[in-house]
mmCIF file of C-alpha atoms in Angstrom:
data_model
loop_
_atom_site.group_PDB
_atom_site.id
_atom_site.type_symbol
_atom_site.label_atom_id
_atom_site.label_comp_id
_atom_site.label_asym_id
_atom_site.label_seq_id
_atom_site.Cartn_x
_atom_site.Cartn_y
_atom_site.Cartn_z
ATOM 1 C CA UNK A 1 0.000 0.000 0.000
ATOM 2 C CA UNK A 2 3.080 2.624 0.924
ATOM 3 C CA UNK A 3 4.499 1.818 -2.980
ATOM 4 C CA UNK A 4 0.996 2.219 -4.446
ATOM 5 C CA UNK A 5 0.316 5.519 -2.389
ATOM 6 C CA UNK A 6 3.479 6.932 -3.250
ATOM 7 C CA UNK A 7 2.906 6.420 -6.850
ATOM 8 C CA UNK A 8 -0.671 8.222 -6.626
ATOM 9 C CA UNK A 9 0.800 10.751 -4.871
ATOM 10 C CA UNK A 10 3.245 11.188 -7.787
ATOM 11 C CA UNK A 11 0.740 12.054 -9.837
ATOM 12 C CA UNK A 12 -1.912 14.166 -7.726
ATOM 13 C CA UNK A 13 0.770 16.188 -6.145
ATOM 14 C CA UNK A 14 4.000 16.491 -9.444
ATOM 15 C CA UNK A 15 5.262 19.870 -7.727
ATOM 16 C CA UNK A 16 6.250 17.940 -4.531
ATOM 17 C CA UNK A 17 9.524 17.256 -2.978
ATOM 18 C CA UNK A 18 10.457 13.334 -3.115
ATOM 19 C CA UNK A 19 11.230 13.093 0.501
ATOM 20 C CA UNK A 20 7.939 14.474 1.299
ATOM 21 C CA UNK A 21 5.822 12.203 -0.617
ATOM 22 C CA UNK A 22 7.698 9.450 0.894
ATOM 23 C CA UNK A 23 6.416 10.581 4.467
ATOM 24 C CA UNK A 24 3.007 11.126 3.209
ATOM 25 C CA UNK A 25 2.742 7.825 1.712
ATOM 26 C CA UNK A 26 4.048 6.248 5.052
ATOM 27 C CA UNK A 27 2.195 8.134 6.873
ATOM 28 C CA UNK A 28 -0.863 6.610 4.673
ATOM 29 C CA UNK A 29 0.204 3.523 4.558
ATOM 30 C CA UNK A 30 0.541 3.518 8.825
ATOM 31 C CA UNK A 31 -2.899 5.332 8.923
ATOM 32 C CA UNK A 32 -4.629 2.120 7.104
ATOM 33 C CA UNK A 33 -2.794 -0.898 8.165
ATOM 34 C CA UNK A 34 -2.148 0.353 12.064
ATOM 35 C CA UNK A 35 -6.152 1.787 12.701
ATOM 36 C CA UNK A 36 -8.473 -0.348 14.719
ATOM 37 C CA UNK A 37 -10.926 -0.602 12.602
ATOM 38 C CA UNK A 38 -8.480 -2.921 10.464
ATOM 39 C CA UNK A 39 -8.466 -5.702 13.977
ATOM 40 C CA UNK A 40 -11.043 -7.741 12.957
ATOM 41 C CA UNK A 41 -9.578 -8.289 9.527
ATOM 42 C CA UNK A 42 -6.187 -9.022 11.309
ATOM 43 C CA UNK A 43 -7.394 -11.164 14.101
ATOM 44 C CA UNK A 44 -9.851 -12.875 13.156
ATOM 45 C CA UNK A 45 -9.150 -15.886 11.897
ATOM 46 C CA UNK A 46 -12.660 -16.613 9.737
ATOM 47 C CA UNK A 47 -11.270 -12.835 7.943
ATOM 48 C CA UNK A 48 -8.370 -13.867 7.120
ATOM 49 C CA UNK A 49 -9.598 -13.617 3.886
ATOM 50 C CA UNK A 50 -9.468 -9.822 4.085
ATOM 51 C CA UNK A 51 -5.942 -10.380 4.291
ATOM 52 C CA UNK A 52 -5.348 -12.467 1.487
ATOM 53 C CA UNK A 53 -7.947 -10.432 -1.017
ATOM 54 C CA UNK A 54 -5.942 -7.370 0.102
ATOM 55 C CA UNK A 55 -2.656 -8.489 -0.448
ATOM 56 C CA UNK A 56 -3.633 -9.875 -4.179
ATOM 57 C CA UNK A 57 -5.845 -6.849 -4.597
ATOM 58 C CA UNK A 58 -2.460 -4.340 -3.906
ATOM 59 C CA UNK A 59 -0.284 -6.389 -6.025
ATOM 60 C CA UNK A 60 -2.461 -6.661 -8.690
ATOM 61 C CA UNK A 61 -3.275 -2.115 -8.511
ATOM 62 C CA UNK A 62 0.664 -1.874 -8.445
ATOM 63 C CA UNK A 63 0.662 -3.784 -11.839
ATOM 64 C CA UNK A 64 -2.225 -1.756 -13.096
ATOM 65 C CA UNK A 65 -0.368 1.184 -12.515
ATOM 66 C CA UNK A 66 2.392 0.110 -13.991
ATOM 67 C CA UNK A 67 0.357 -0.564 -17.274
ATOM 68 C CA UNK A 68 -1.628 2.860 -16.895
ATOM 69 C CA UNK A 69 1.719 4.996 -16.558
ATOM 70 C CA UNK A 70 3.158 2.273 -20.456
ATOM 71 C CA UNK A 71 6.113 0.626 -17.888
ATOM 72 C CA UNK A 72 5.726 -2.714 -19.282
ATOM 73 C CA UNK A 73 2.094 -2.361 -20.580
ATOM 74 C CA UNK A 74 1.014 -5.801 -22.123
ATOM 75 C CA UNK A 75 2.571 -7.948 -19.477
ATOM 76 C CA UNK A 76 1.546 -5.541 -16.553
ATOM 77 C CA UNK A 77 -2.063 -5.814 -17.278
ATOM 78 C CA UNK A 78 -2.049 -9.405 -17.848
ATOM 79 C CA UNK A 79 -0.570 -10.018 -14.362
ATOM 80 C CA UNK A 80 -3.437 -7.623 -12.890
ATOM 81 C CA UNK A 81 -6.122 -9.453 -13.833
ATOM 82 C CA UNK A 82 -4.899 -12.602 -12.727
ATOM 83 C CA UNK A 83 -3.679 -11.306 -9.404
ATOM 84 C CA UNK A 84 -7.138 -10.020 -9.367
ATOM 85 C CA UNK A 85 -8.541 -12.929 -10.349
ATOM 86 C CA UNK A 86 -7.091 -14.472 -7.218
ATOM 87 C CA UNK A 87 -8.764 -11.298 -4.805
ATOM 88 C CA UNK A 88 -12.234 -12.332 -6.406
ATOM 89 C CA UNK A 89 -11.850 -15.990 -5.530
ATOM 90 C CA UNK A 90 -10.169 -14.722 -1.976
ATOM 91 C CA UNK A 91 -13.158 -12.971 -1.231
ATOM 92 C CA UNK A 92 -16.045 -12.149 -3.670
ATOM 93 C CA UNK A 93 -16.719 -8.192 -2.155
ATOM 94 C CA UNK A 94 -13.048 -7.288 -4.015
ATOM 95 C CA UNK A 95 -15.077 -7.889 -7.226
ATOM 96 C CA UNK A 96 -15.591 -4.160 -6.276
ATOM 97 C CA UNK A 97 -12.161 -3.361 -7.519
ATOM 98 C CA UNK A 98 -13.143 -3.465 -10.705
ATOM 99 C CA UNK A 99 -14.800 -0.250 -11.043
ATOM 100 C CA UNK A 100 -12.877 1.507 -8.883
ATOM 101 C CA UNK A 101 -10.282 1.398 -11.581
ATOM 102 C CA UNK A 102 -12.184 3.671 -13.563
ATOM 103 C CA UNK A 103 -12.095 5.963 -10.733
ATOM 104 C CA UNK A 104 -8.686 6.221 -10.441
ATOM 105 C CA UNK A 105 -8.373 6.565 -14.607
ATOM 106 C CA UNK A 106 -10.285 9.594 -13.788
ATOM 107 C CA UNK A 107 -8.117 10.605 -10.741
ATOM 108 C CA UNK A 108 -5.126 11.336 -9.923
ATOM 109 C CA UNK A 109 -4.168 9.197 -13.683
ATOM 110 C CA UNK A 110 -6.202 11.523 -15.396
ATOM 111 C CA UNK A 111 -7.078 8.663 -18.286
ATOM 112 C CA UNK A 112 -10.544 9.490 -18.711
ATOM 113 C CA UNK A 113 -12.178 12.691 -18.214
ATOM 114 C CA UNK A 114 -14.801 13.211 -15.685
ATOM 115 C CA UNK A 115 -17.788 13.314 -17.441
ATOM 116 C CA UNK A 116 -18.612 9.297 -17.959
ATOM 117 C CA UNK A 117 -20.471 10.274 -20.820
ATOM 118 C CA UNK A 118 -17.396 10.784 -22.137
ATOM 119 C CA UNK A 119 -15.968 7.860 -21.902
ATOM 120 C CA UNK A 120 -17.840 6.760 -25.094
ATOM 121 C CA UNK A 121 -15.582 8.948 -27.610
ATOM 122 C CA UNK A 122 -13.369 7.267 -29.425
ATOM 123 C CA UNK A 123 -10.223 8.319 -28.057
ATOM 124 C CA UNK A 124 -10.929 6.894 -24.464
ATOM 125 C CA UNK A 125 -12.472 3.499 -25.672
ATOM 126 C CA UNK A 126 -8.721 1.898 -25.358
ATOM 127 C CA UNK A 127 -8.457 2.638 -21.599
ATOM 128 C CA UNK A 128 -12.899 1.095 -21.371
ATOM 129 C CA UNK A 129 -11.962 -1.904 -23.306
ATOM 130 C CA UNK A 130 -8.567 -2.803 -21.470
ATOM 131 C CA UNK A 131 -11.145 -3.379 -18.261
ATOM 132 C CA UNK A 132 -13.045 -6.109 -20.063
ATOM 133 C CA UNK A 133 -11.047 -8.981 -18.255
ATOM 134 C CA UNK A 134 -11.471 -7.173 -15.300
ATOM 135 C CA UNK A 135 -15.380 -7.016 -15.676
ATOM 136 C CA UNK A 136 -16.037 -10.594 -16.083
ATOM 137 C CA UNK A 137 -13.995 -11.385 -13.271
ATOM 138 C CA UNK A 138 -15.922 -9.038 -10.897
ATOM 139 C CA UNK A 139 -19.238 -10.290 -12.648
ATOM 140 C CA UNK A 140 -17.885 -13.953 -11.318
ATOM 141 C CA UNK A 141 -17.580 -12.494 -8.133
ATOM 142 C CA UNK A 142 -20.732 -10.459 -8.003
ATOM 143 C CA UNK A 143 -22.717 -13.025 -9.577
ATOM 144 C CA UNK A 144 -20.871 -15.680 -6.880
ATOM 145 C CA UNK A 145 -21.628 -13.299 -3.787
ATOM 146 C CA UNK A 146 -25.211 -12.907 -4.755
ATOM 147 C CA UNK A 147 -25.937 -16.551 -4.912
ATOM 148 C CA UNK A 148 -24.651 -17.169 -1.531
ATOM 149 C CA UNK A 149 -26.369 -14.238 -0.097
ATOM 150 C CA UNK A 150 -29.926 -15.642 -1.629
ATOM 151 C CA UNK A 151 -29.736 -19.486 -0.643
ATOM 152 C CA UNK A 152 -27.585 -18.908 3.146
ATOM 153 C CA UNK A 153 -29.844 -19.304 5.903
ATOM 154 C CA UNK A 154 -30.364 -16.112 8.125
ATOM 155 C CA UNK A 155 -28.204 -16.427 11.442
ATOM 156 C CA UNK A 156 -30.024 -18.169 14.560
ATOM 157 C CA UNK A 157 -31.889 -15.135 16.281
ATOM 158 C CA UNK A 158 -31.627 -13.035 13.584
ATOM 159 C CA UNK A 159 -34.304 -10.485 12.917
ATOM 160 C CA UNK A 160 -36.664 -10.410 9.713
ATOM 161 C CA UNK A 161 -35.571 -6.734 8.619
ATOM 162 C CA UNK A 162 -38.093 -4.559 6.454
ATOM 163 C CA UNK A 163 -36.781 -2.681 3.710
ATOM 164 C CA UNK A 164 -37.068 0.698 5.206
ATOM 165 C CA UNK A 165 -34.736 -0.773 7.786
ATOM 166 C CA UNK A 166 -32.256 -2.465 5.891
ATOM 167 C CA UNK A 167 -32.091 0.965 4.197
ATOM 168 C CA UNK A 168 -31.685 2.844 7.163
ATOM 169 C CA UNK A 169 -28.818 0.459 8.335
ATOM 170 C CA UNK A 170 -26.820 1.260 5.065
ATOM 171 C CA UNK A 171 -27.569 4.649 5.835
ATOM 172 C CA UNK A 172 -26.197 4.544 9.546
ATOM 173 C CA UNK A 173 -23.496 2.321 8.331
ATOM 174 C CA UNK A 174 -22.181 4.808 5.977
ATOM 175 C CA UNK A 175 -21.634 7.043 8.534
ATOM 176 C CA UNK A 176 -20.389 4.830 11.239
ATOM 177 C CA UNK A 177 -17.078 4.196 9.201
ATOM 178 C CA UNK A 178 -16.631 8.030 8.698
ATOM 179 C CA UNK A 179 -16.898 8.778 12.210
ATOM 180 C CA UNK A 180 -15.014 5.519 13.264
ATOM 181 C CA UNK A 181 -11.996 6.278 11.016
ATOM 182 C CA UNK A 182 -11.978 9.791 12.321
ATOM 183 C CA UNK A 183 -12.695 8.627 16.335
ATOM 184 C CA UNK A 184 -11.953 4.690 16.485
ATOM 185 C CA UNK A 185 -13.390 4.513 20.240
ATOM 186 C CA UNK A 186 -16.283 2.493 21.915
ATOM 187 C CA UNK A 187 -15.622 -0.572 18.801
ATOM 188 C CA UNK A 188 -17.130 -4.106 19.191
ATOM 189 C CA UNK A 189 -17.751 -6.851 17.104
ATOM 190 C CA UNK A 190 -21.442 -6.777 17.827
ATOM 191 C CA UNK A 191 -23.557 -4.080 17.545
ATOM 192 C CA UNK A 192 -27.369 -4.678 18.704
ATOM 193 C CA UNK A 193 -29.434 -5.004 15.981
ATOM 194 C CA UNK A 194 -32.986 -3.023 16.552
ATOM 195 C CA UNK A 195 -35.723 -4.473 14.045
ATOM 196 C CA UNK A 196 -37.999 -1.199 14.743
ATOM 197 C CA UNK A 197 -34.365 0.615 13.532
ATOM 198 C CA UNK A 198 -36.087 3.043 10.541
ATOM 199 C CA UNK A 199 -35.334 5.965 8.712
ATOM 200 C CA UNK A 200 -36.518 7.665 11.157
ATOM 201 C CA UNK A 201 -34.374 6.941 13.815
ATOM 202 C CA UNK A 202 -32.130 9.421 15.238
ATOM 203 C CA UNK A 203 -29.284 7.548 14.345
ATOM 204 C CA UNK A 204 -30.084 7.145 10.811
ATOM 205 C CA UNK A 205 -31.196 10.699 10.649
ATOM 206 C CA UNK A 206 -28.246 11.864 12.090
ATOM 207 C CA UNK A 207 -25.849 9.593 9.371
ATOM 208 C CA UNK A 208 -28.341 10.800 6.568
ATOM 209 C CA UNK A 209 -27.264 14.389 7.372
ATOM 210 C CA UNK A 210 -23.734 13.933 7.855
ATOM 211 C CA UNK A 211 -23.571 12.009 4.700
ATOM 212 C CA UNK A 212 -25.780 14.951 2.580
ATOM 213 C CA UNK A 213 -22.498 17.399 3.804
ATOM 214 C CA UNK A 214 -19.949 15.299 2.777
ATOM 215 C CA UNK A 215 -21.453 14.865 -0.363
ATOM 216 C CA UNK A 216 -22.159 18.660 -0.927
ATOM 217 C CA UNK A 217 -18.534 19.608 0.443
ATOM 218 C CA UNK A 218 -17.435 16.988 -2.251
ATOM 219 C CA UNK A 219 -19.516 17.957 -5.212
ATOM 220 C CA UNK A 220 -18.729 22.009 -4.597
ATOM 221 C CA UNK A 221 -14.652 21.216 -3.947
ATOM 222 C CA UNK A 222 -14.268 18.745 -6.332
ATOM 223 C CA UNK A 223 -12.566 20.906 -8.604
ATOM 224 C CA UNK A 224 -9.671 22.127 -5.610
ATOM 225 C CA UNK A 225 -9.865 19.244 -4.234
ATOM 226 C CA UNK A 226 -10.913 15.993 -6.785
ATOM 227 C CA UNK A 227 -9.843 13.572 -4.118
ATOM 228 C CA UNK A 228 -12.216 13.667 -1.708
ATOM 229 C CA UNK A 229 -15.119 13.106 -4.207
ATOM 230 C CA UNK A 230 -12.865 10.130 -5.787
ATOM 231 C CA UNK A 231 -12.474 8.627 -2.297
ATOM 232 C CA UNK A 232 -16.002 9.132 -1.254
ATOM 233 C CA UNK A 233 -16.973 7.035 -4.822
ATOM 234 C CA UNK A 234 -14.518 4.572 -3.673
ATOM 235 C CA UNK A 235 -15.722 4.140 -0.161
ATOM 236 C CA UNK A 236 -19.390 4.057 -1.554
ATOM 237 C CA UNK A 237 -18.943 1.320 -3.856
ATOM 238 C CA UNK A 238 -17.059 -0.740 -1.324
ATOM 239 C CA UNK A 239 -19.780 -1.128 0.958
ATOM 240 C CA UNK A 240 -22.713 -1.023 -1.325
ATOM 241 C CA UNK A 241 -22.300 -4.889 -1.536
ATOM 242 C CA UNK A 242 -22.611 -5.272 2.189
ATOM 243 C CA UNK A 243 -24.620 -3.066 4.402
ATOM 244 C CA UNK A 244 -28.282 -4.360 4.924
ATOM 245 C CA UNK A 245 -28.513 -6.712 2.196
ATOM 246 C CA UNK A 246 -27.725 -10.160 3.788
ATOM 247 C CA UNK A 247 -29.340 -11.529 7.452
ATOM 248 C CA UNK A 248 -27.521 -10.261 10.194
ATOM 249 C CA UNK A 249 -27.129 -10.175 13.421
ATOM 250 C CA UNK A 250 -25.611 -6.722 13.869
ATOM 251 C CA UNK A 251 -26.089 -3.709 12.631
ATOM 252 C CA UNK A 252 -22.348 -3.191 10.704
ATOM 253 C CA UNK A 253 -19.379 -5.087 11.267
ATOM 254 C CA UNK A 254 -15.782 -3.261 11.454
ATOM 255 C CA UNK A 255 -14.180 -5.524 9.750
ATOM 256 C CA UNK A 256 -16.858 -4.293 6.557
ATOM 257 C CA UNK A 257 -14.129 -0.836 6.406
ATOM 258 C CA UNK A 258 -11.161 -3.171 5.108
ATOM 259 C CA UNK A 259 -11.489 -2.230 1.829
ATOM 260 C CA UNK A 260 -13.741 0.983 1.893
ATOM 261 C CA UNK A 261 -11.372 2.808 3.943
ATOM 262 C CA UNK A 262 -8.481 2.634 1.593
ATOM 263 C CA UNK A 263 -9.408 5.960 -0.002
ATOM 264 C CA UNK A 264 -9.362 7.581 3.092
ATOM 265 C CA UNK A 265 -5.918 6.205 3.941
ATOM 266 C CA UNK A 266 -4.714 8.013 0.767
ATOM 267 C CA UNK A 267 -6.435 10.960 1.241
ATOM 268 C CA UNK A 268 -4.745 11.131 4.999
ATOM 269 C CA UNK A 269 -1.137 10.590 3.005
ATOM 270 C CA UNK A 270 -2.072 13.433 0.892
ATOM 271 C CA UNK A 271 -2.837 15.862 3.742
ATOM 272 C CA UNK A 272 0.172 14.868 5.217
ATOM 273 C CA UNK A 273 2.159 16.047 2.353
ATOM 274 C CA UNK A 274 1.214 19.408 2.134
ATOM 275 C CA UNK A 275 1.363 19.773 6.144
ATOM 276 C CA UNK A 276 5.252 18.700 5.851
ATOM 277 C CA UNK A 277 5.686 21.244 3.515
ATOM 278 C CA UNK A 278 3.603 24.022 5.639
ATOM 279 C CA UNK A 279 5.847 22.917 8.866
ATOM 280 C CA UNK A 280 8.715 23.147 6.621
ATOM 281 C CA UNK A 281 7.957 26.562 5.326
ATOM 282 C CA UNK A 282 7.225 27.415 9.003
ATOM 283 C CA UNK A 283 10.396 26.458 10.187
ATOM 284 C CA UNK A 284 12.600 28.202 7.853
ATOM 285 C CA UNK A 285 11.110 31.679 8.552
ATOM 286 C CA UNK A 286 10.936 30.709 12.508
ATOM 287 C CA UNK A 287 13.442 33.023 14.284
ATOM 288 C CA UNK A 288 13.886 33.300 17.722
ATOM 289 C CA UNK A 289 15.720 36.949 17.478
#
């Protein structure tokens, strides 16, 4: 994750002294693999397969950028969709992977422009139809993932949830992450599940707002500042697949933030950079005369 950040960082922030990307993409990298939120991935051993979908999914984004940026192109991409082959059939939820490489062709690689209406012309449908391994592989996954989630049986003492409440749990859970990546206190590896838990709850209300100002703060910066609305996309379509679709017997689970959290992590390495180079700055005009 450190190489990969570092090489995002590359090309988000060009103007940038080496040595302080390198602490921003530490920095990153620490900020993901180091936050609690990551312990149930770590030490638990029926999520080990967070583990091993993570490591395949990294090693198969480091060849993908390698083949974005022409280092190797042909062979590069070949070995990223088999190492992400291997994610998929790791864990079927990294099937998400897939489109989140059209995010990053929008940002920081700046492949395809941001309209995805776009994306049609002629001169981006190279960089659509290079994904076409890719998609078939996530549709395995998907299609995989969806299967198991019709025919499992729900959990003993697990709830019948309404649709107004399974909504309202994606809701809260959308919000949980943001404040538990910002405040990782008071975690568990249950949280009670309410089957009266609606949209109307304070909980859910609360998340709904907090979610409607991120999204406005990222849809009216997103020109300053394009990667908060890419990382928001990212963390969106990570969890899409698992909040209040399957039976449950909690509301979220922390270990759910493995992957959506990564775009977080990067944007964390990126703030980092530029408050190096303000302390920098800082110190050189500091004088204690």
């Amino acid at each position: 994750f450190y190489l990969i950040a570092l090489f995002l960082l590359r090309r988000a922030i060009p103007t940038a002294d080496e040595s302080r990307l390198q602490i921003g993409a530490l920095f990153g990298a620490l900020f993901f693999s180091v936050h609690p939120l990551r312990t149930e991935s770590v030490a638990w051993a029926t999520e080990r397969r967070d583990v091993l979908s993570g490591t395949f999914v990294f090693l198969s984004l480091r060849y993908y950028l390698q083949h974005a940026c022409g280092e190797n192109s042909g062979r590069a991409r070949v070995k990223a969709a088999l190492l992400f082959a291997c994610a998929v059939l790791s864990r079927e939820s990294a099937a998400a992977f897939m489109p989140a490489l059209l995010i990053l062709d929008v940002y920081p690689l700046k492949r395809l422009p941001p309209a995805p209406l776009q994306w049609l012309r002629r001169e981006h449908r190279t960089v659509l139809y290079e994904k076409l391994p890719f998609f078939f592989i996530a549709l395995f996954g998907t299609v995989m993932a969806a299967a198991a989630t019709l025919y499992s049986l729900p959990p003993e003492g697990a709830q019948p949830m309404g649709f107004s409440s399974r909504l309202a749990m994606f809701v809260y859970g959308l919000a949980f992450y943001l404040k538990k990546t910002v405040w990782p206190f008071n975690l568990a590896p249950l949280y009670e599940l309410d089957s009266s838990f609606s949209l109307s709850s304070p909980s859910a209300i609360s998340g709904a707002l907090l979610l409607a100002g991120l999204a406005s703060a990222a849809v009216m910066l997103r020109r300053r500042l394009p990667a908060l609305a890419a990382a928001g996309l990212a963390y969106l379509l990570f969890l899409l697949p698992t909040l209040g679709i399957a039976h449950t017997l909690s509301m979220i689970y922390d270990r759910y933030s493995y992957f959506a959290c990564l775009g977080w992590a990067l944007c964390a390495a990126g703030a980092a950079v530029f408050i190096v180079d303000w302390a920098e700055k800082k110190a050189e005009n500091f004088s204690l005369a």
